[in-house]
Each structure stands twice: as C-alpha cells, then as structure tokens.
Short mmCIF file of C-alpha atoms in Angstrom, two decimals:
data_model
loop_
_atom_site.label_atom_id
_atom_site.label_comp_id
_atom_site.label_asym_id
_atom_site.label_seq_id
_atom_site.Cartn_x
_atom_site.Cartn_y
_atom_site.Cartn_z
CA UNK A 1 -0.18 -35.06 27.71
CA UNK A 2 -1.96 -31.99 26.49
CA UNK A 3 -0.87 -28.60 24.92
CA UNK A 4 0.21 -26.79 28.00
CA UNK A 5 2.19 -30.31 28.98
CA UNK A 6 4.04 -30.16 25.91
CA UNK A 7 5.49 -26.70 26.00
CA UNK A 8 6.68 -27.01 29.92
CA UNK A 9 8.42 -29.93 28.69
CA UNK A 10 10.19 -28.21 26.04
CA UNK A 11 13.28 -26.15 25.97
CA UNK A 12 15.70 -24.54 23.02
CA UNK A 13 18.34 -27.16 23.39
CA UNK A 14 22.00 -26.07 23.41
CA UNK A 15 23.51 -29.71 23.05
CA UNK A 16 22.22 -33.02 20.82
CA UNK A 17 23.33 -36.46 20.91
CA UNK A 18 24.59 -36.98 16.95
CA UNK A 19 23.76 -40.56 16.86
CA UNK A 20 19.88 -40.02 17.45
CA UNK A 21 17.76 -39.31 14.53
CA UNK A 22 14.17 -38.15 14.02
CA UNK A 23 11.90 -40.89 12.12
CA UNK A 24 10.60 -39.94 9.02
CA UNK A 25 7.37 -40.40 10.45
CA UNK A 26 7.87 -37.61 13.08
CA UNK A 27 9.51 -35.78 11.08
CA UNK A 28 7.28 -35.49 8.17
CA UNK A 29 4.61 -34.92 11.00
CA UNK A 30 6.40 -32.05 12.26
CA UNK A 31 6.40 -30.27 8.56
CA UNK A 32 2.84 -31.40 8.28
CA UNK A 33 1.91 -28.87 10.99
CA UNK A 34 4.19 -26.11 9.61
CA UNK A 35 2.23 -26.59 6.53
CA UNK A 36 -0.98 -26.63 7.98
CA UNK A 37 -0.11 -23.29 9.70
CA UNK A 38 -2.38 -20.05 9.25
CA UNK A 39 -1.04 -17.61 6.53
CA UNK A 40 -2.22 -13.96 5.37
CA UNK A 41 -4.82 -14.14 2.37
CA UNK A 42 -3.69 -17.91 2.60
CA UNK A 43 -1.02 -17.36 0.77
CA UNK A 44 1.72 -19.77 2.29
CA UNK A 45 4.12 -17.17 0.80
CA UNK A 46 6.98 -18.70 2.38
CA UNK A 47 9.07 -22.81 1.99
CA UNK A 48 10.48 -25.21 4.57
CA UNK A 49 14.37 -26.31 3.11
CA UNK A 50 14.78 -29.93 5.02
CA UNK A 51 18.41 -30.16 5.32
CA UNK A 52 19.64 -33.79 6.89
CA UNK A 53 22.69 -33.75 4.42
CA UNK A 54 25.93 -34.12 6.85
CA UNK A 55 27.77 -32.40 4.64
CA UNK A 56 25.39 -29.21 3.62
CA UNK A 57 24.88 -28.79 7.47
CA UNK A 58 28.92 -28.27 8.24
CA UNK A 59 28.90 -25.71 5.29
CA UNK A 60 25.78 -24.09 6.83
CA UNK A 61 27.85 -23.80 10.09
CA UNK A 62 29.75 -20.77 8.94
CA UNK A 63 28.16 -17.89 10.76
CA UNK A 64 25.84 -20.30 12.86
CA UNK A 65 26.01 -18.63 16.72
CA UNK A 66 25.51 -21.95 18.19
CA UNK A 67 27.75 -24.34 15.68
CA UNK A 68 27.81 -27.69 17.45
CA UNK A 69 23.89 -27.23 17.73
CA UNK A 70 23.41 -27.25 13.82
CA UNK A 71 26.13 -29.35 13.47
CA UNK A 72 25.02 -32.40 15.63
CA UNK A 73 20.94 -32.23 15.16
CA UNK A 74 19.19 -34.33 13.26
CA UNK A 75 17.47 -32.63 10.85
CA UNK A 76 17.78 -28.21 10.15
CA UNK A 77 14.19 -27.10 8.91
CA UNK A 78 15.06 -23.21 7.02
CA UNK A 79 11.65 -21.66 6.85
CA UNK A 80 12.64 -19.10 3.81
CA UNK A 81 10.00 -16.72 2.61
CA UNK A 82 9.03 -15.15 -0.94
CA UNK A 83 11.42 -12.02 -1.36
CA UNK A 84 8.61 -10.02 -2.96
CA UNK A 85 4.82 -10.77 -3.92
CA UNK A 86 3.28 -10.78 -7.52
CA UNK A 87 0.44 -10.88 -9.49
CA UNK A 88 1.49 -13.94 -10.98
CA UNK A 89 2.29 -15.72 -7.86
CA UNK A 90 -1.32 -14.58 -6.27
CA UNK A 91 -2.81 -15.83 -8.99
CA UNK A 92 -0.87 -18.98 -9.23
CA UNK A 93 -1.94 -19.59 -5.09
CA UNK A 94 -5.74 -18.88 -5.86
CA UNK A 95 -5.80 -21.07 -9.38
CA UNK A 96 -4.62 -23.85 -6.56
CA UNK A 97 -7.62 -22.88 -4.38
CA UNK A 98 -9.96 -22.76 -6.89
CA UNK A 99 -8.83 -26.37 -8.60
CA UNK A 100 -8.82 -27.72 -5.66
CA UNK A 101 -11.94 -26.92 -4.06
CA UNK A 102 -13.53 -27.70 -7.97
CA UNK A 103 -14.87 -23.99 -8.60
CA UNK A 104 -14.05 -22.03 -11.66
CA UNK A 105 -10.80 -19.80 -11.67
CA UNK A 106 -11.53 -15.99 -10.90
CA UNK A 107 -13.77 -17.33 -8.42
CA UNK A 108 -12.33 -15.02 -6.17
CA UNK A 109 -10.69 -12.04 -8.62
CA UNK A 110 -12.74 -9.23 -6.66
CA UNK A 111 -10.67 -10.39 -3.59
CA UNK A 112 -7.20 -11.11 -5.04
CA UNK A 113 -7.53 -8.01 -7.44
CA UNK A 114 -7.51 -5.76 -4.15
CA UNK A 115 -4.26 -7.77 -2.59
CA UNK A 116 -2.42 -7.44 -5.29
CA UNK A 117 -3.35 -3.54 -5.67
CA UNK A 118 -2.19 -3.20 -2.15
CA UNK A 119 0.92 -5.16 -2.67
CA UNK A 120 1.82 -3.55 -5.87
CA UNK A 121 1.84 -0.25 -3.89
CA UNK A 122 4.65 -1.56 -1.69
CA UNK A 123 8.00 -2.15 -1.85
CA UNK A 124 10.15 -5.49 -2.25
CA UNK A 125 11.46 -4.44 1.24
CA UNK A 126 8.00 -4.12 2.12
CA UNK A 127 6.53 -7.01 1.20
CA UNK A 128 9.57 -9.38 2.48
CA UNK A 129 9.05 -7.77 5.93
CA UNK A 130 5.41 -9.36 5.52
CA UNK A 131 6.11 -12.88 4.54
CA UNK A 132 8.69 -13.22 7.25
CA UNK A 133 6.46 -13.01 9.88
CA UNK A 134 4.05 -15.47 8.18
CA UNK A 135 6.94 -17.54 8.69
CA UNK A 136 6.93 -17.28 12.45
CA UNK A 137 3.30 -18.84 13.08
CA UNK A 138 4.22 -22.03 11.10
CA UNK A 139 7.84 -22.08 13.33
CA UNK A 140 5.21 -22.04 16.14
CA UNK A 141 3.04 -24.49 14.70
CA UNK A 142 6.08 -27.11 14.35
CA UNK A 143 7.48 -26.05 17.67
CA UNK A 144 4.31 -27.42 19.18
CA UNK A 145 4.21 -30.42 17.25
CA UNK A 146 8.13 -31.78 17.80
CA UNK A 147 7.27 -31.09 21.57
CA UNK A 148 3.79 -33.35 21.28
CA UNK A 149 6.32 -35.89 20.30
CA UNK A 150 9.05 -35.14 22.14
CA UNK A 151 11.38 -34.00 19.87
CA UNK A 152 13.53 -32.04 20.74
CA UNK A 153 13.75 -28.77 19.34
CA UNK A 154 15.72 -25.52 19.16
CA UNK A 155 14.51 -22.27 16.86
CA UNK A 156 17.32 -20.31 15.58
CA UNK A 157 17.56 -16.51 14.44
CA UNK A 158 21.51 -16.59 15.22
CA UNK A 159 22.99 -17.76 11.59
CA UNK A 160 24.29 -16.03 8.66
CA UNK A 161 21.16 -15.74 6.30
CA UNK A 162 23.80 -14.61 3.60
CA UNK A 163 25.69 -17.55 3.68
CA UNK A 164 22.42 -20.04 4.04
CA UNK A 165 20.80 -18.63 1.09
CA UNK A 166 23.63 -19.06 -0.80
CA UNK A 167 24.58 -22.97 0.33
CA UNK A 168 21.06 -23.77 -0.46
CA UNK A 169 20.46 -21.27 -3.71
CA UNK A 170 17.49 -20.16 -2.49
CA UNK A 171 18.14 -16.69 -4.00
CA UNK A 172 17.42 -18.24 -7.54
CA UNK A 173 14.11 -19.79 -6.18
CA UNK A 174 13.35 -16.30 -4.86
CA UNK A 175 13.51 -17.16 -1.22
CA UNK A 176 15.22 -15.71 1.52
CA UNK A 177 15.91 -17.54 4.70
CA UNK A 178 14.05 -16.03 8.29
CA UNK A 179 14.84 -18.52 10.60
CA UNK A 180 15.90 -22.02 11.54
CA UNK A 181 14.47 -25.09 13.46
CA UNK A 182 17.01 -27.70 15.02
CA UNK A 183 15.16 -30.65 15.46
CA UNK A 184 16.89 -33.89 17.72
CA UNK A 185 17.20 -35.23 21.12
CA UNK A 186 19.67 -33.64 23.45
CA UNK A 187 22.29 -34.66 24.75
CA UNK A 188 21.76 -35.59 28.51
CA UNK A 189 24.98 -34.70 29.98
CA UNK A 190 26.14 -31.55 28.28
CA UNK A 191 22.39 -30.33 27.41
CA UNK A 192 22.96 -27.41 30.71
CA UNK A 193 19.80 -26.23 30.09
CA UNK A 194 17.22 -29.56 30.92
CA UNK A 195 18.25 -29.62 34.20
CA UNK A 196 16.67 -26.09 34.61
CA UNK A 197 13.28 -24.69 35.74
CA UNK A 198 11.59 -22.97 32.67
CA UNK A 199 11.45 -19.32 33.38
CA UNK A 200 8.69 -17.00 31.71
CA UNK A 201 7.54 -13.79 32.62
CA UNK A 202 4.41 -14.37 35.60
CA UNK A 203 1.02 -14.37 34.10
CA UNK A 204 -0.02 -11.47 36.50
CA UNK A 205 2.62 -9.34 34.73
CA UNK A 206 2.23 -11.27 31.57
CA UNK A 207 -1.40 -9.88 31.16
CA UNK A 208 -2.54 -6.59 30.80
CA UNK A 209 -6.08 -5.78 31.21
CA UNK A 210 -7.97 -3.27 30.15
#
C-alpha cells in the first residue's frame, strides 16, 4: 500500500481488544521512525517513555479523557520534551555529532555558539513551548509508521500531564510530558468509529492559493 493508503486506513481508535499485543518488532519499528524524525538544530530535545507495564498504565489512567483506551492498548508511547535548553546539553548533542561523524569537537562552535545565545535570551517557558512542538513531527512520524503496519493507533492530548510526569518521574530527568500515542488493534465490535467514512476538510477548501 503506499503513504496516502496508509493514512485512509487509519483512524484514532476509541476501543482496543486487551488480548492483542504489538510485536517487538513493530513496535521497536514504530520508535525507530519517531527517532528518525526531523528536529530543530537537530537537537532531538525531547524522549519517548515506552510504557507496556499493566500496572503503571492503570495509575496513568487518573486524568486520562479516554480511560479504557489507555487502559486496554498495548503499548502507551509519552513523547516528553526537555523543560528548558542549555549550554551543556547543546554541547553534549553536538559532541555526539561530531564523534559520530569522526570530526573534531567544536567542529561546529560558530553554529551552536549562536543557538545557545538565542536560547539563553529566552525563558524556561520559552524554550519548553519550542521542544514541544518538536515533539509533534516525530508523533507524526510514528503515526505513519504504526499505520504502514497496521497498527492501530490513537494520539492523545486528553491526560493529566501532572499526574504522568509524576508516575513516570520524568520531572527529575527534566522532561515534561506533551502528548501520548496508544498503540494496539481495536476492538471490532465496540471500536464505533471503523465503521465510519474518514472525514477531512475538502482539498479545494483545504488549499489556499496565492
């Protein structure tokens, strides 16, 4: 099937069938894409939390706007992102580049001395606004892979981040959750969405030329 297949085929599921799990083959896959994903400056300033844990996903449910969902995936993917930027953490990205790639460290100071001027001007408000949406494109990135294999899949905004962070301690790591990705196969019979045509705004209307 190809790209465009995919996403008609998928929907945000509102039911899964608890006894069906995701492989760790698709599943590792699916956080291979995420990975992969396009960040600002490339700085990835943001984890994936893979929670499959029974028992952390019924504390998780607390504040969840569609409980049973989270409760009876397979697998909850938290995409959390750095609550703030430093120079230490740029530098600690572009010593990884550098390494990598064999060139010397500093290879690219001139560059990461101007991001971190600009970030350093900001607030910790400022720059968490920032990483969350780096967040998104990765989200979009797995999305499209789950639906390649058809996995299902259902992106979240409607938990409590308060109590997430906290049942995962991602405040210590300095991380702060943005959103979540069910990930499953749906429950035929009380999955009310399937059975429905997918509805998106008409391309006519959808584009606006200029």
């Amino acid at each position: 099937m190809s790209l465009l297949e995919d996403l008609n085929w998928r929907h945000a599921v509102k039911a899964y069938d608890p006894s069906k799990k995701v492989s760790q083959e698709d599943l590792h896959t699916i956080i291979e894409a995420a990975r992969l994903a396009p960040t600002s400056s490339g700085l990835q300033p943001f984890r994936l939390i893979v929670v499959e844990n029974q028992e952390l996903k019924e504390k998780m449910v607390q504040g969840a706007l569609n409980p049973e969902v989270m409760r009876d995936c397979s697998h909850v993917l938290v995409f959390a992102a750095w609550d703030s930027y430093s120079d230490e953490k740029i530098d600690q990205v572009y010593d990884h580049h550098t390494d990598v790639r064999d060139l010397p460290r500093g290879r690219f100071s001139s560059y990461t001395d101007k991001i971190k001027e600009m970030y350093g001007a900001q607030t910790p408000e400022q720059h968490f606004e920032h990483t969350a949406r780096q967040t998104y494109i990765a989200l979009g990135f797995a999305l499209a892979q789950a639906a390649e294999l058809k996995v299902d899949s259902t992106p979240a905004e409607g938990f409590s981040n308060e109590i997430v962070d906290e049942i995962l301690g991602l405040r210590a790591i300095g991380l702060k959750s943005v959103s979540l990705l069910y990930l499953g196969y749906r429950d035929e019979q009380n999955d009310w969405l399937s059975t429905m045509k997918k509805v998106r705004v008409p391309m006519e209307e959808f584009i606006i030329k200029k």
